[in-house]
Coordinates of C-alpha atoms in Angstrom, one line a residue:
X3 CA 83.0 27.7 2.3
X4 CA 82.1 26.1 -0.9
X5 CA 82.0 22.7 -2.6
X6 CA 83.9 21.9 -5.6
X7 CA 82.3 22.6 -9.2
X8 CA 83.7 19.7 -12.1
X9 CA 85.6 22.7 -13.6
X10 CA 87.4 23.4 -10.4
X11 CA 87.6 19.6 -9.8
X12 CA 89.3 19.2 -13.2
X13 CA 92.1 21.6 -11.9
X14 CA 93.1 19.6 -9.4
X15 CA 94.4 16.7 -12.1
X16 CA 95.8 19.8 -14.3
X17 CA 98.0 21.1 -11.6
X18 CA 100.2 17.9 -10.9
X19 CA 101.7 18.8 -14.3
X20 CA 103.4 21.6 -13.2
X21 CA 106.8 22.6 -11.2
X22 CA 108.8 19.7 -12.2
X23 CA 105.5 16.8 -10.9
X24 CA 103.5 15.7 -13.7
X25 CA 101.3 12.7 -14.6
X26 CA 102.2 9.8 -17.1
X27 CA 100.3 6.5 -17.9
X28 CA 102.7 3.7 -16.9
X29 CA 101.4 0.2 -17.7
X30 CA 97.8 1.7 -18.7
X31 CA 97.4 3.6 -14.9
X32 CA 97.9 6.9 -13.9
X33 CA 101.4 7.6 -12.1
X34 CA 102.6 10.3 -9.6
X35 CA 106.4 11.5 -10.9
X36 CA 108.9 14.0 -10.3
X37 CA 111.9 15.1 -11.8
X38 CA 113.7 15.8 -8.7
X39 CA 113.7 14.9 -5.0
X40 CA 111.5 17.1 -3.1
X41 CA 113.3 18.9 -0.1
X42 CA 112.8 17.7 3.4
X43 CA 110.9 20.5 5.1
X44 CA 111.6 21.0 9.0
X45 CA 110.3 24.4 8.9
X46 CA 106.9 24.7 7.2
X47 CA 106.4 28.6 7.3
X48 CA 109.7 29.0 5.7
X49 CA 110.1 25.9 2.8
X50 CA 107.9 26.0 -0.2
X51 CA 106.8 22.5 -0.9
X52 CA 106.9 21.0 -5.0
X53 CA 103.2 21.3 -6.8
X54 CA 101.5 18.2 -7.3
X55 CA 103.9 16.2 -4.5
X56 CA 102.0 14.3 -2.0
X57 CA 103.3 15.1 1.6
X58 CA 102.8 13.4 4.8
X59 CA 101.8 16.2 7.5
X60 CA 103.7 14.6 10.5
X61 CA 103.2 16.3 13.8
X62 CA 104.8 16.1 17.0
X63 CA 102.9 16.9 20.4
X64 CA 102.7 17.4 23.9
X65 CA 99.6 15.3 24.0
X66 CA 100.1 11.8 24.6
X67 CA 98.6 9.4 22.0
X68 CA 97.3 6.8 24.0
X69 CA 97.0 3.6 21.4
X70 CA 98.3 5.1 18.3
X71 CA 100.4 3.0 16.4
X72 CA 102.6 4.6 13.4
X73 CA 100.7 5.6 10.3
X74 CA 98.5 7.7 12.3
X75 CA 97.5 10.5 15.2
X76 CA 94.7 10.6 18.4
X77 CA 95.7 13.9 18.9
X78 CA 93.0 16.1 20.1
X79 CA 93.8 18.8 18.4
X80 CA 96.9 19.8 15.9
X81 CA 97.6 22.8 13.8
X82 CA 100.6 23.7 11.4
X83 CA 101.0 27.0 9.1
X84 CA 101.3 26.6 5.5
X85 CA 103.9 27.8 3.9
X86 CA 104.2 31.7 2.9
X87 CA 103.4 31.9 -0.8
X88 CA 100.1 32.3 -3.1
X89 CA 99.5 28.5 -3.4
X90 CA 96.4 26.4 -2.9
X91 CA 96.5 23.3 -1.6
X92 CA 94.2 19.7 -1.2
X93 CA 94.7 18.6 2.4
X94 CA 93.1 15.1 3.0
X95 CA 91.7 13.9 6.5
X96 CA 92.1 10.2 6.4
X97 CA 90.3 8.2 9.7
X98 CA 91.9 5.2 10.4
X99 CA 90.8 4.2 13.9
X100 CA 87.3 5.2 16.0
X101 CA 83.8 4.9 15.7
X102 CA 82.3 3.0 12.6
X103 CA 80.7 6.0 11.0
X104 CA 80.4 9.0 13.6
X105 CA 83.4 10.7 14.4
X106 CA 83.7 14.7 14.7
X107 CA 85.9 17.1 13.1
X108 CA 86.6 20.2 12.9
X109 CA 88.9 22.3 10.6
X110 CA 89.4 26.4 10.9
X111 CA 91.7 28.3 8.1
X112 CA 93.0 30.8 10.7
X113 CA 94.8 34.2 9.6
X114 CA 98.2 35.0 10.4
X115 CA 99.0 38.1 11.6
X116 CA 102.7 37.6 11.3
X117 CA 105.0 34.8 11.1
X118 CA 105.0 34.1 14.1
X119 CA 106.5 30.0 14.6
X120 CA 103.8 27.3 15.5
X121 CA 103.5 26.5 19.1
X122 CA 105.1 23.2 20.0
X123 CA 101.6 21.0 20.5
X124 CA 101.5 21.0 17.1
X125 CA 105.0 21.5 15.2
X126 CA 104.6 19.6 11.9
X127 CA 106.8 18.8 9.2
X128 CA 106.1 17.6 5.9
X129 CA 107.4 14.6 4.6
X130 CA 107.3 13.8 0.8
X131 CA 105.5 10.7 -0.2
X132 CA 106.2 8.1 -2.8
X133 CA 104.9 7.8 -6.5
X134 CA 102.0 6.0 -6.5
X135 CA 100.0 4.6 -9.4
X136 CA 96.0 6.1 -9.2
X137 CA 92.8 3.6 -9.2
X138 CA 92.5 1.3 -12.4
X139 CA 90.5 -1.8 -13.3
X140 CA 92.2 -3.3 -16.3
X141 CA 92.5 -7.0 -16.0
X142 CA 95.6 -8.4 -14.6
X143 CA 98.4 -9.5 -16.6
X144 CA 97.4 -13.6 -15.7
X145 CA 93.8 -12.8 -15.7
X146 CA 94.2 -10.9 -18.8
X147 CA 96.2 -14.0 -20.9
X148 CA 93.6 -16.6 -19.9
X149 CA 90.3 -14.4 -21.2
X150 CA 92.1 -13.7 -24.4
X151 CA 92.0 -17.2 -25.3
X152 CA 88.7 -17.7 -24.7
X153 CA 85.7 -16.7 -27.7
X154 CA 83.5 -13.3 -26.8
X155 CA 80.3 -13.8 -24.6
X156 CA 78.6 -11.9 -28.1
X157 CA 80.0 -14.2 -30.5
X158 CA 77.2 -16.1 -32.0
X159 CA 80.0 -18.9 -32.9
X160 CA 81.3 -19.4 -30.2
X161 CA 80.7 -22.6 -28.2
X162 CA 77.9 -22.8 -25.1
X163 CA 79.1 -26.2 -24.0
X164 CA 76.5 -28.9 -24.4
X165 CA 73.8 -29.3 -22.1
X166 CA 70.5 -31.0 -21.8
X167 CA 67.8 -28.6 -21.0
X168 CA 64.5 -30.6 -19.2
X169 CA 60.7 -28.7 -20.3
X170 CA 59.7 -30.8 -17.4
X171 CA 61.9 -32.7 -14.9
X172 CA 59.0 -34.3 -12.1
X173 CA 61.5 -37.5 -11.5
X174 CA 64.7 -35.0 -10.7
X175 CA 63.7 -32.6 -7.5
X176 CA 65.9 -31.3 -5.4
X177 CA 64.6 -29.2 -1.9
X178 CA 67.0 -26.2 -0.5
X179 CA 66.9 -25.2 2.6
X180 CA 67.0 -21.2 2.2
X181 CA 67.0 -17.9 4.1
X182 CA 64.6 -15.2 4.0
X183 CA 65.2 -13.2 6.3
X184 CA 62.3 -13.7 8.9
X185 CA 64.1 -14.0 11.8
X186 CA 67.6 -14.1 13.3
X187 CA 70.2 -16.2 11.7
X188 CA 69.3 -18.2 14.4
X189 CA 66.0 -19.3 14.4
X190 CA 64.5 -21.9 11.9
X191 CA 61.7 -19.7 11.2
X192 CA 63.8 -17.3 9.1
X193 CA 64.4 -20.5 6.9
X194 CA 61.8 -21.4 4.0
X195 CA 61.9 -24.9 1.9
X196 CA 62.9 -24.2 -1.5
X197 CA 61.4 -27.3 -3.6
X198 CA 62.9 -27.1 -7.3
X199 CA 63.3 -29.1 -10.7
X200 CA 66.3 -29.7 -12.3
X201 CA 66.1 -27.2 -15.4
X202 CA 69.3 -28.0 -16.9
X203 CA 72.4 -30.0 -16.7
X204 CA 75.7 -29.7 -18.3
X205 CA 79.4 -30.7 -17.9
X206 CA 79.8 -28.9 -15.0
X207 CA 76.8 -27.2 -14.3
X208 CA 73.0 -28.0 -13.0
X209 CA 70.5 -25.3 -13.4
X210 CA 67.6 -25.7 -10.5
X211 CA 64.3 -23.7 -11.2
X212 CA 61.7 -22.9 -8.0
X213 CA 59.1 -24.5 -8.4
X214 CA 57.4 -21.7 -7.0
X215 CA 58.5 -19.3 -9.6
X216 CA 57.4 -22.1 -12.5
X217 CA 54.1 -21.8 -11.2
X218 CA 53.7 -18.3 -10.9
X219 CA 55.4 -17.1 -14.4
X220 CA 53.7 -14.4 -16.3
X221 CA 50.8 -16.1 -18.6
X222 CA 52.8 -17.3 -21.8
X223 CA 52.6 -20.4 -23.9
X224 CA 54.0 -23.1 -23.1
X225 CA 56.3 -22.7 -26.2
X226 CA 56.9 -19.2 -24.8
X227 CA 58.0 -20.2 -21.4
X228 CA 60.1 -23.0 -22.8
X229 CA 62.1 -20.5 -25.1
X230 CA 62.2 -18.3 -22.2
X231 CA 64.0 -20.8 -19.6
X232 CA 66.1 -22.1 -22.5
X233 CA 67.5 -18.6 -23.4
X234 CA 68.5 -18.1 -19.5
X235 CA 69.6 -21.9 -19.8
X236 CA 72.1 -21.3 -22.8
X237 CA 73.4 -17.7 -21.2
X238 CA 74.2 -19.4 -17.8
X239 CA 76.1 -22.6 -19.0
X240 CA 77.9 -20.4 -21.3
X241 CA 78.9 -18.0 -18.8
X242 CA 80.2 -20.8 -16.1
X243 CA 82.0 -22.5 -18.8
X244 CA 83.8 -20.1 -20.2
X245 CA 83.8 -17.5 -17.4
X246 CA 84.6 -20.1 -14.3
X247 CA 85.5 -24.1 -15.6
X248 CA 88.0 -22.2 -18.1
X249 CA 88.9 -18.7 -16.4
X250 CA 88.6 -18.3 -12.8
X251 CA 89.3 -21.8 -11.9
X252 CA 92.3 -22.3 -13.6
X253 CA 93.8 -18.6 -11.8
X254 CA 92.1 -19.0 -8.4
X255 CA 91.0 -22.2 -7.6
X256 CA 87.9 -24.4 -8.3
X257 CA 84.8 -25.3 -5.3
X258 CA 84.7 -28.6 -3.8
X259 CA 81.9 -30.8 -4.7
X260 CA 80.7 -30.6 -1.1
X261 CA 77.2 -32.7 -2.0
X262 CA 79.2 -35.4 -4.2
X263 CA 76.7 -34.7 -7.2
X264 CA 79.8 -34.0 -9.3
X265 CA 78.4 -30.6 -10.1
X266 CA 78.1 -27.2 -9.1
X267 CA 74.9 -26.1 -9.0
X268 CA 72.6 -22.9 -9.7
X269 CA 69.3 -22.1 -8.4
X270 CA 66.6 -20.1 -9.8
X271 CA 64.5 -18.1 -7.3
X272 CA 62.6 -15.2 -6.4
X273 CA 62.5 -15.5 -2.8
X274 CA 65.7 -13.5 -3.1
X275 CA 63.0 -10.6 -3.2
X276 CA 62.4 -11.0 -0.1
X277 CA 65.8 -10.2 1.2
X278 CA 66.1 -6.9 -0.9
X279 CA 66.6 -3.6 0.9
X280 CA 65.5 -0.4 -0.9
X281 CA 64.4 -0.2 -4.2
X282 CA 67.0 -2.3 -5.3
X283 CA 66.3 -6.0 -6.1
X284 CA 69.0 -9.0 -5.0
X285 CA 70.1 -10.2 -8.2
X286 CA 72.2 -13.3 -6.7
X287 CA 73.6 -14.7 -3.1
X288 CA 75.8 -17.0 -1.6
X289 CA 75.0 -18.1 1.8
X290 CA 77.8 -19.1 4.0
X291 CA 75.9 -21.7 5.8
X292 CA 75.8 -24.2 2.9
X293 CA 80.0 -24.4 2.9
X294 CA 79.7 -24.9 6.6
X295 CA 80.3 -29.2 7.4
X296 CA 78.8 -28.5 10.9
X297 CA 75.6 -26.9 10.4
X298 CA 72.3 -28.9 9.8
X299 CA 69.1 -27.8 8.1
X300 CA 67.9 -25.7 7.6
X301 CA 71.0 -23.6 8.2
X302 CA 72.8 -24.9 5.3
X303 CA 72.6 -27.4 2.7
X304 CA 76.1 -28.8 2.8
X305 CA 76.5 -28.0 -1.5
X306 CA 78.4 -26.1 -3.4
X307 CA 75.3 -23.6 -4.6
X308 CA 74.5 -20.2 -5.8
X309 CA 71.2 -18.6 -6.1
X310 CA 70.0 -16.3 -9.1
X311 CA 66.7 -14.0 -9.3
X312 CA 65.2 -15.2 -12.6
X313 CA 63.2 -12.2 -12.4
X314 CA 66.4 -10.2 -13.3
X315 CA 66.5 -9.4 -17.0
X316 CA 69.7 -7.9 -17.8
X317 CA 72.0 -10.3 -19.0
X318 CA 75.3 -8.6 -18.4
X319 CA 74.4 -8.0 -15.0
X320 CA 73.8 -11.5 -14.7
X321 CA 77.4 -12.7 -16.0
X322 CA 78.5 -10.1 -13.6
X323 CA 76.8 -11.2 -10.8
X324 CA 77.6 -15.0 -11.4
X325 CA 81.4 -14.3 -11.4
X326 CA 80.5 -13.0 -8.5
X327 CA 78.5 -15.4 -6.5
X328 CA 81.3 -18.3 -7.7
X329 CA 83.8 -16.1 -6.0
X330 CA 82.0 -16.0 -2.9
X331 CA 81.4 -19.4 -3.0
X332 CA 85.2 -20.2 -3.5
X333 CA 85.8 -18.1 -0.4
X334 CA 83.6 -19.7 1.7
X335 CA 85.1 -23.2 0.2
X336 CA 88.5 -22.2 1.1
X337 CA 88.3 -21.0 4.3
X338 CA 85.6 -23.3 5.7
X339 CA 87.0 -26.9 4.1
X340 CA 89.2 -27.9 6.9
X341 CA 86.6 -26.4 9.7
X342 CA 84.7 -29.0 11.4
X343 CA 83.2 -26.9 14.1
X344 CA 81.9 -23.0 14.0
X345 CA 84.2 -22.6 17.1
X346 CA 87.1 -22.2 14.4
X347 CA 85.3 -21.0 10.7
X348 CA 87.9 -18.8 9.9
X349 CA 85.4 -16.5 7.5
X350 CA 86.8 -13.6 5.4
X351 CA 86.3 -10.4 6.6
X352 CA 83.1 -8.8 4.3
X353 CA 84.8 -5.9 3.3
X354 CA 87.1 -8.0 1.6
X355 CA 84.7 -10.6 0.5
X356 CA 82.7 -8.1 -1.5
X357 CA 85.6 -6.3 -2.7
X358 CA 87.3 -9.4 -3.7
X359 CA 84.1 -10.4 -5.6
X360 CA 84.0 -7.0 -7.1
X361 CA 86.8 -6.8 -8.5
X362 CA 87.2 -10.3 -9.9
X363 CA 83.7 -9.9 -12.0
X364 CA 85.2 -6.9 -13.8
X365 CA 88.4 -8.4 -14.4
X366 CA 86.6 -11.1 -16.2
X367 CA 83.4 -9.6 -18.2
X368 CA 85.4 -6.7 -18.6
X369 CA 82.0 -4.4 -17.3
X370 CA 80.9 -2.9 -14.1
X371 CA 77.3 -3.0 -14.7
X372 CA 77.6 -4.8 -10.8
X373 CA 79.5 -1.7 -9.4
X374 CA 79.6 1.1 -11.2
X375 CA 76.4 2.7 -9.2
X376 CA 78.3 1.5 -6.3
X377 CA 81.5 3.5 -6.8
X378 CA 80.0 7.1 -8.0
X379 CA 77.8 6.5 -4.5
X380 CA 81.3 6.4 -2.5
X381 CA 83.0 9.0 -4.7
X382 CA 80.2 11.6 -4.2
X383 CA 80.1 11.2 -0.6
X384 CA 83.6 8.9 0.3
X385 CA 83.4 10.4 4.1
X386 CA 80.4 8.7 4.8
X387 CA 81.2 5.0 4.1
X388 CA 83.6 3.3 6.2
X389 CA 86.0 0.8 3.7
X390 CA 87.5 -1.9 6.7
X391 CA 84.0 -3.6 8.0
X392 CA 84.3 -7.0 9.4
X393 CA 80.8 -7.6 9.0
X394 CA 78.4 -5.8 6.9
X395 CA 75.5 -7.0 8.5
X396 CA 75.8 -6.3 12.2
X397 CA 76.9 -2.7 11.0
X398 CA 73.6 -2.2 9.6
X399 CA 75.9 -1.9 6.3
X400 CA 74.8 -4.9 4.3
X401 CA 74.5 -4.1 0.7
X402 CA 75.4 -0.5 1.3
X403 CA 76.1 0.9 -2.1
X404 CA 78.9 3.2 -1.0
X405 CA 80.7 0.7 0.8
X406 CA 80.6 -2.1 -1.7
X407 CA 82.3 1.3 -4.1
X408 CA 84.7 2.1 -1.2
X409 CA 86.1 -1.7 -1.2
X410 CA 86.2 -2.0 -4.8
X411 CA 88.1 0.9 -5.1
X412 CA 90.6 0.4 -2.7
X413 CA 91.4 -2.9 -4.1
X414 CA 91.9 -1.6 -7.5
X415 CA 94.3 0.8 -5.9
X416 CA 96.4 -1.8 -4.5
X417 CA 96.2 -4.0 -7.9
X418 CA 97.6 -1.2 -9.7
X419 CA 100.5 -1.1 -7.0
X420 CA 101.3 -4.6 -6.8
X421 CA 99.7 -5.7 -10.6
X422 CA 101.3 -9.0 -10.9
X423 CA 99.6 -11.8 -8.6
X424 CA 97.9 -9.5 -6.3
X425 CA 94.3 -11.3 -6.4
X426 CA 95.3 -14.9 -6.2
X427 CA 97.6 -13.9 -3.2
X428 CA 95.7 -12.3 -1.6
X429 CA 92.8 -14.8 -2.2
X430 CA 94.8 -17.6 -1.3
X431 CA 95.9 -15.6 1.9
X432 CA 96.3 -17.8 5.4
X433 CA 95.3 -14.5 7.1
X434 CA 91.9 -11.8 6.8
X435 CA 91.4 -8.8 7.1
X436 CA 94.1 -5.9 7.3
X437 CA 96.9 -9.0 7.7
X438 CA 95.9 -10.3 4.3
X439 CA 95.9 -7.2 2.7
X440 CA 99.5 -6.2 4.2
X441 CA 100.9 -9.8 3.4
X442 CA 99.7 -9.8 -0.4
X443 CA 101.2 -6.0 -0.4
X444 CA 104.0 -5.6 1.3
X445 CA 103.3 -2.5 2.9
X446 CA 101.6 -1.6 6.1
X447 CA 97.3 -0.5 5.8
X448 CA 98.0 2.9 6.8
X449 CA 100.6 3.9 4.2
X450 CA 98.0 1.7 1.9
X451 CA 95.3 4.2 3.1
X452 CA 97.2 7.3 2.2
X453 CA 98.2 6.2 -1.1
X454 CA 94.9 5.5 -2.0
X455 CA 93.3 8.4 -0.2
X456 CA 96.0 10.9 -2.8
X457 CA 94.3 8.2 -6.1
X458 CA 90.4 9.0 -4.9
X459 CA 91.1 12.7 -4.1
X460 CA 91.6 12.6 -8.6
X461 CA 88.0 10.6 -8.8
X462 CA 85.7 12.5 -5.8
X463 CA 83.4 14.6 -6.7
X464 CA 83.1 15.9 -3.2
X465 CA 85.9 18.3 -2.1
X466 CA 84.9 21.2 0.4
X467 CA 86.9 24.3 -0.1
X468 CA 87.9 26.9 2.4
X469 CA 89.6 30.2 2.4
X470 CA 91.3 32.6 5.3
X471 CA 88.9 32.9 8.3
X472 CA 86.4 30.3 7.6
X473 CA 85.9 27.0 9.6
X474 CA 83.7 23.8 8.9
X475 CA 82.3 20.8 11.1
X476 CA 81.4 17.7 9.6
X477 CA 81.4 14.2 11.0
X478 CA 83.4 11.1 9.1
X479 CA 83.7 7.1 9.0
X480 CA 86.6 5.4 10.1
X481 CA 88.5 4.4 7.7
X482 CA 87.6 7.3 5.4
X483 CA 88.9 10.1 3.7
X484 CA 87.6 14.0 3.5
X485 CA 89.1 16.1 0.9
X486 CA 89.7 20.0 1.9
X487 CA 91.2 22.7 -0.9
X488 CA 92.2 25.5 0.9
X489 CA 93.8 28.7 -0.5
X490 CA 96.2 31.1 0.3
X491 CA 96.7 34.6 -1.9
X492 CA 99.6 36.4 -2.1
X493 CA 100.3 38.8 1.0
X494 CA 98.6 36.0 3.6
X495 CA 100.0 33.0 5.6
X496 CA 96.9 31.0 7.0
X497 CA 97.7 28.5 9.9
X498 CA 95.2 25.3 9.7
X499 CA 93.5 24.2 13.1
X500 CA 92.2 21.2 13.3
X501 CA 89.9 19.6 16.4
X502 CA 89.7 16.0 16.7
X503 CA 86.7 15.5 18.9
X504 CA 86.6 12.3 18.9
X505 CA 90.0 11.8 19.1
X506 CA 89.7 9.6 16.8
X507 CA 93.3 8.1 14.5
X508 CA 93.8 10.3 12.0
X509 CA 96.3 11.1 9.1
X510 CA 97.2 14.1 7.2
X511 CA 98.4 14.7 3.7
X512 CA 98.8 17.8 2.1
X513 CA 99.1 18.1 -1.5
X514 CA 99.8 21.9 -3.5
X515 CA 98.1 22.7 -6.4
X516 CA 98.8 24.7 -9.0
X517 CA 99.2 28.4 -9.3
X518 CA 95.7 30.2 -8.3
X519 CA 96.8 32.6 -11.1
X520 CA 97.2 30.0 -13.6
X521 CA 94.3 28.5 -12.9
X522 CA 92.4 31.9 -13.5
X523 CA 93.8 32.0 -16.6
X524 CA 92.4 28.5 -17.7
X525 CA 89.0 29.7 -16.3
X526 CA 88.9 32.6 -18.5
X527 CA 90.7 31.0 -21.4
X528 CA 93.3 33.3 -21.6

């Protein structure tokens, strides 16, 4: 029992061009194609399957499968022989349905004495799958159009929009009513009085600084700390104007003025700190509360507002995260505008929230400064982080690094599926969750799963092998995926067990690989 080295990993990508399956780049994304129809196989121990094809592992049982629905098993335990030749192969356990993040598994490579056919409770057949585009995060074809009009972010020349910027502002004070995280949603005492000064105002746009963090700015001049809040000033109303008035809202929609100011508006705080978990600092938020008509204060302001860390330095990671935050905020608009009581918000579900947001930020900047830690933390461990969570925070999940990757990558996936129209539609969805995500498709989540369970298996950096006679335990998230490469030499038939202790929904796909002996060969370098 071993874990995959990058050499070995790289195999895996090198062996879908053999046997008549290759890989081609169609519309800049990887594709899954054949040059012939793979055959139907009713009888597993006797039909070799074609390298590189995806294949459903569809088994019928004695056990019943109380709740299942198609696209996956509850079976408590299956097992199916693999075909008689020297062949490796990647089998992938996807989790659709059970607990969040604990449910138990176990997988034995058995050897076959003889040929014997597998007993009934867990005859299997293998099913071939459809070509399916891999993971990819170029910018949509409408996305795509409306950036290329617009000057670079690191042109010098091009225009920031005019703006007055205020070196003091005593007469224009605003006070936000914010969360920090002291208490349960609940309770006024996890809210704090933000007091600020209007910093700038453009077009569109009005900056708000904390007065708090005004105060308590390292010791500068005061022509020091003016250039300072100018520089983030001019960065900020450049981004929203070319990024949002002239980009986003044109292709997915534009916030209400819910505060009648006739602007959106931006404010400039630390406190974020003080919601930060780990070493990690908040670089922006969006809080629900202030898109809600219902709620009072200090639960929400009842404005169309972001908030910023000014302590954060890194100014591509600020575009990022300002796409971002002005997505969430469009959200929130959208769903929330016609709700005049919490007893029918109609929020987004997180997971597609933050993948929504995710995904838009890179479409637009064109970097994943926001992310890119995010999705090498699922692809290193993609068992552990659970992708369909309806709400990050009660799962104890909020601002978990591998599920924001999970999300993001998933979402990808489906882009490069669909492509055309994909975001808005499902943006401008009239249903959440799974429903949104099957109406902006067209196809069902599990088939959606195992699609992009086949793209991640090319990305993850974590794939267990296992060999004739050995067995492994682990435990996985629902709605994950664990990646198994298990051999077979020449001479052997192995027979794969697998327990379901949880009984949790699960699917199967098995995908060969390319000749072991070839392989070898490629190793060595001969």
């Amino acid at each position: 029992m071993r874990f995959w080295t990058p050499l070995l990993y790289s195999l895996l990508a090198a062996s879908l061009f053999s046997a008549g399956c290759y890989f081609g780049f169609a519309q800049g994304a990887l594709t899954f194609a054949r040059t012939s129809e793979p055959p139907f196989s009713s009888r597993p121990d006797v039909d070799s399957l074609i390298t590189g094809q995806p294949y459903e592992v569809k088994c019928a049982s004695d056990f019943s499968q109380t709740g299942a629905s198609p696209g996956y098993l509850n079976l408590p335990e299956l097992e199916f022989d693999l075909p008689p030749f020297e062949q490796d192969y990647l089998l992938i356990v996807g989790c659709l349905q059970g607990d969040l993040q604990q449910n138990s598994f176990s997988l034995e490579l058995q050897k076959q004495a003889n040929n014997k056919p597998v007993r009934s409770m867990g005859t299997c057949h293998f099913i071939p799958l459809p070509a399916y585009r891999s993971t990819t995060v170029e910018p949509t074809e409408e996305a795509r159009v409306i950036v290329e009009k617009e000057p670079s972010l690191t042109d010098p020349q091009s225009e920031t929009g005019n703006f007055c910027f205020y070196e003091t502002s005593d007469e224009k004070r605003r006070v936000f009513s914010l969360y920090v995280g002291n208490g349960l949603f609940g309770s006024e005492q996890a809210y704090e009085e933000c007091e600020t000064r209007l910093l700038s105002e453009g077009s569109h746009l009005r900056l708000w600084l904390d007065i708090k963090d005004e105060l308590t700015t390292e010791k500068l001049s005061s022509t020091e700390l003016k250039n300072q809040w100018k520089e983030r000033a001019t960065h900020l109303h450049s981004c929203f104007e070319k990024l949002v008035v002239s980009t986003l809202a044109p292709w997915l929609g534009e916030v209400n003025d819910l505060d009648g100011d006739g602007k959106f508006s931006i404010v400039l705080t630390s406190r974020l700190n003080q919601l930060s978990k780990g070493t990690e600092p908040l670089v922006g938020l969006t809080w629900s509360g202030d898109y809600r008509r219902d709620l009072p204060r200090p639960y929400g302001n009842r404005a169309d507002v972001v908030y910023l860390n000014p302590t954060i330095n890194d100014e591509e990671l600020v575009t990022e995260v300002l796409v971002h935050e002005y997505v969430h905020a469009l959200s929130f608009d959208l769903h929330l505008e016609t709700m005049t009581s919490s007893q029918n918000a109609r929020y987004e579900e997180d997971w597609l929230n933050e993948g929504l947001a995710h995904l838009v930020e890179t479409e637009l900047t064109g970097t994943r400064r926001n992310i890119e830690d995010r999705l090498q933390a699922f692809l290193s461990q993609p068992g552990n982080f659970p992708l369909v969570v309806s709400d990050y925070n009660r799962a104890g999940l909020w601002r978990s690094p591998g599920c924001r990757g999970a999300t993001f990558s998933f979402l990808s996936w489906c882009k490069a599926q669909k492509r055309k129209r994909f975001i808005p539609q499902l943006f401008h969805s009239s249903s959440t969750g799974l429903q949104g995500v099957a109406d902006a498709t067209g196809d069902s989540f599990p088939n959606l799963f195992r699609g992009w369970s086949s793209a991640v298996a090319l990305e993850t950096t974590q794939i267990t092998s296992l060999e004739p006679g050995e067995a492994y335990q682990w435990k996985q998230a629902a709605t994950s995926c664990h990646f198994f490469r298990i051999s077979q030499r020449e001479g052997e038939q192995a027979r794969v067990k697998l327990k379901n202790e949880s009984e949790s929904g699960i699917q199967l796909t098995l995908i060969p690989l390319s000749d072991p002996k070839a392989e070898e060969a490629l190793i060595s370098g001969n």
